[in-house]
């Protein structure tokens, strides 16, 4: 059966930008900048973005486009021992989307309730008490939170109808889901320029607290964010690239995706910090204190700030609508590696069915996060999967591309088909910078987590977190080094390494 293809190179770039630009840009990036020294965070972030994440994006696109298969098969075709890396990537993307969709479900609930701005008096109590109905501890599941569960079902139905025909339907949806949130962000930007205190917010965003750069945690956070925001390491971009023609440009698409993603993150930072400046002005708190609020930013601090504005309902609705449209094209890109991997081993099956089963399975896993203890589980799985699994997969891909297959061979392939060229610096980035930095990140993170239990959760709960790392990695090792007949492919590797 022939593989589906994007209808054009522009549609591919839109889909890649849609995947990259997600909740991470508007919710995660600004709170990290606020927490880790404002302007001082931007420096490690930019360095990691250009020297690490973008070269890895080029690598993923090269592998997917060259091999024309889903993640597991593509990596196996480059070297049989690396199929396991693909398996870890696929399961990790699946684990992420199971909770990413739950965050979108919260956005949906806020959107439908936004006109009345019911959180105005007590946004924190509203989020934790009314929306999440959070239990006292992770040990108390407390049953399902039905509104979230129903919202989650709606989100998954929407995701399914975006991806059910693969690149064909995705290509149509991204024509809307990429520009719409950018336009809404533009509207919010203009609005924010008329808020008193906006400039104080910008000052905090852009003024570096130099001492912050001495903290290794800043560098780890910056590097991890650069990876996540570009959707590299979970084979998402690899899967998308496998639906391109083998001789289409790679370098220009990579840079355009990276530049669009970076520009939207930085732009979102201006909007968010302007609103935080306004919040600080109207409540008499410093911008630093408001900005350092962490993950509660999108659901506690921002709703509060929006509620203080004239036309609060309208702007709240716009904000949550923007988060939803930002999230949906990232969410469906996160489920695509699973669909592609299953189709590789069962090519006779209908892709619409596989997509349906994948969405249903992710929905079922996600129901855990719709219990009253859901936020605790979400926090743990997010922490472990997006650090360890992402680092391990990126490391595996860098070693495979840089050393086993050969960075120079890949660079020649990429340059032969691309409008823009990549220099030899790329070989160094893949062979040396990426592996060295990734090993340092891994060691730093491991030593922190082994010394202090993450967020003080009980050992059994953290065991689940470790399980989300160890089980996929164990399965990956078994796939790479165990019996592999099931995954054997008709093409020989020599045919691909010419
Ligand atoms: N790049 C998207 C974002 O930053 O929201 C989607 C995403 C990819 C999120 C991979 C998380 C992740 F681990």
PDB file of C-alpha atoms and ligand atoms in Angstrom, residues 18-25 96 99-100 225 227-232 234 236 261 326 330-331 333-334 382 386 390, ligand 1:
ATOM      1  CA  UNK A  18       1.279  23.623  14.169  1.00  0.00           C
ATOM      2  CA  UNK A  19       2.943  20.770  16.013  1.00  0.00           C
ATOM      3  CA  UNK A  20       5.752  22.913  17.383  1.00  0.00           C
ATOM      4  CA  UNK A  21       3.613  25.834  18.467  1.00  0.00           C
ATOM      5  CA  UNK A  22       1.436  24.570  21.272  1.00  0.00           C
ATOM      6  CA  UNK A  23       0.516  25.038  24.898  1.00  0.00           C
ATOM      7  CA  UNK A  24       4.253  24.978  25.570  1.00  0.00           C
ATOM      8  CA  UNK A  25       4.742  28.369  23.896  1.00  0.00           C
ATOM      9  CA  UNK A  96       2.318  12.849  26.705  1.00  0.00           C
ATOM     10  CA  UNK A  99      -2.361  14.230  29.564  1.00  0.00           C
ATOM     11  CA  UNK A 100      -1.896  17.045  27.014  1.00  0.00           C
ATOM     12  CA  UNK A 225      12.037  23.516  26.721  1.00  0.00           C
ATOM     13  CA  UNK A 227      13.381  20.317  22.618  1.00  0.00           C
ATOM     14  CA  UNK A 228       9.753  20.136  23.666  1.00  0.00           C
ATOM     15  CA  UNK A 229       8.740  23.279  21.891  1.00  0.00           C
ATOM     16  CA  UNK A 230      10.163  22.040  18.597  1.00  0.00           C
ATOM     17  CA  UNK A 231       8.457  18.661  19.123  1.00  0.00           C
ATOM     18  CA  UNK A 232      11.784  16.895  18.660  1.00  0.00           C
ATOM     19  CA  UNK A 234       9.416  12.012  20.376  1.00  0.00           C
ATOM     20  CA  UNK A 236       6.803  13.522  15.914  1.00  0.00           C
ATOM     21  CA  UNK A 261       8.107  28.637  16.701  1.00  0.00           C
ATOM     22  CA  UNK A 326      -2.817  26.139  19.747  1.00  0.00           C
ATOM     23  CA  UNK A 330       0.186  19.703  18.691  1.00  0.00           C
ATOM     24  CA  UNK A 331      -2.065  17.045  20.199  1.00  0.00           C
ATOM     25  CA  UNK A 333       0.911  15.433  15.988  1.00  0.00           C
ATOM     26  CA  UNK A 334       1.645  13.615  19.253  1.00  0.00           C
ATOM     27  CA  UNK A 382       4.931  14.973  32.750  1.00  0.00           C
ATOM     28  CA  UNK A 386       9.444  14.915  29.198  1.00  0.00           C
ATOM     29  CA  UNK A 390      13.026  12.866  25.733  1.00  0.00           C
TER      30      UNK A 390
HETATM   31  N1  LIG B   1       5.626  21.416  20.804  1.00  0.00           N
HETATM   32  C1  LIG B   1       4.325  21.373  21.406  1.00  0.00           C
HETATM   33  C2  LIG B   1       4.297  22.222  22.651  1.00  0.00           C
HETATM   34  O1  LIG B   1       5.336  22.734  23.056  1.00  0.00           O
HETATM   35  O2  LIG B   1       3.230  22.417  23.221  1.00  0.00           O
HETATM   36  C3  LIG B   1       3.827  19.968  21.600  1.00  0.00           C
HETATM   37  C4  LIG B   1       4.602  19.086  22.516  1.00  0.00           C
HETATM   38  C5  LIG B   1       5.511  18.181  22.041  1.00  0.00           C
HETATM   39  C6  LIG B   1       4.400  19.144  23.868  1.00  0.00           C
HETATM   40  C7  LIG B   1       6.209  17.327  22.879  1.00  0.00           C
HETATM   41  C8  LIG B   1       5.070  18.316  24.744  1.00  0.00           C
HETATM   42  C9  LIG B   1       5.976  17.425  24.226  1.00  0.00           C
HETATM   43  F1  LIG B   1       6.633  16.634  25.057  1.00  0.00           F
END
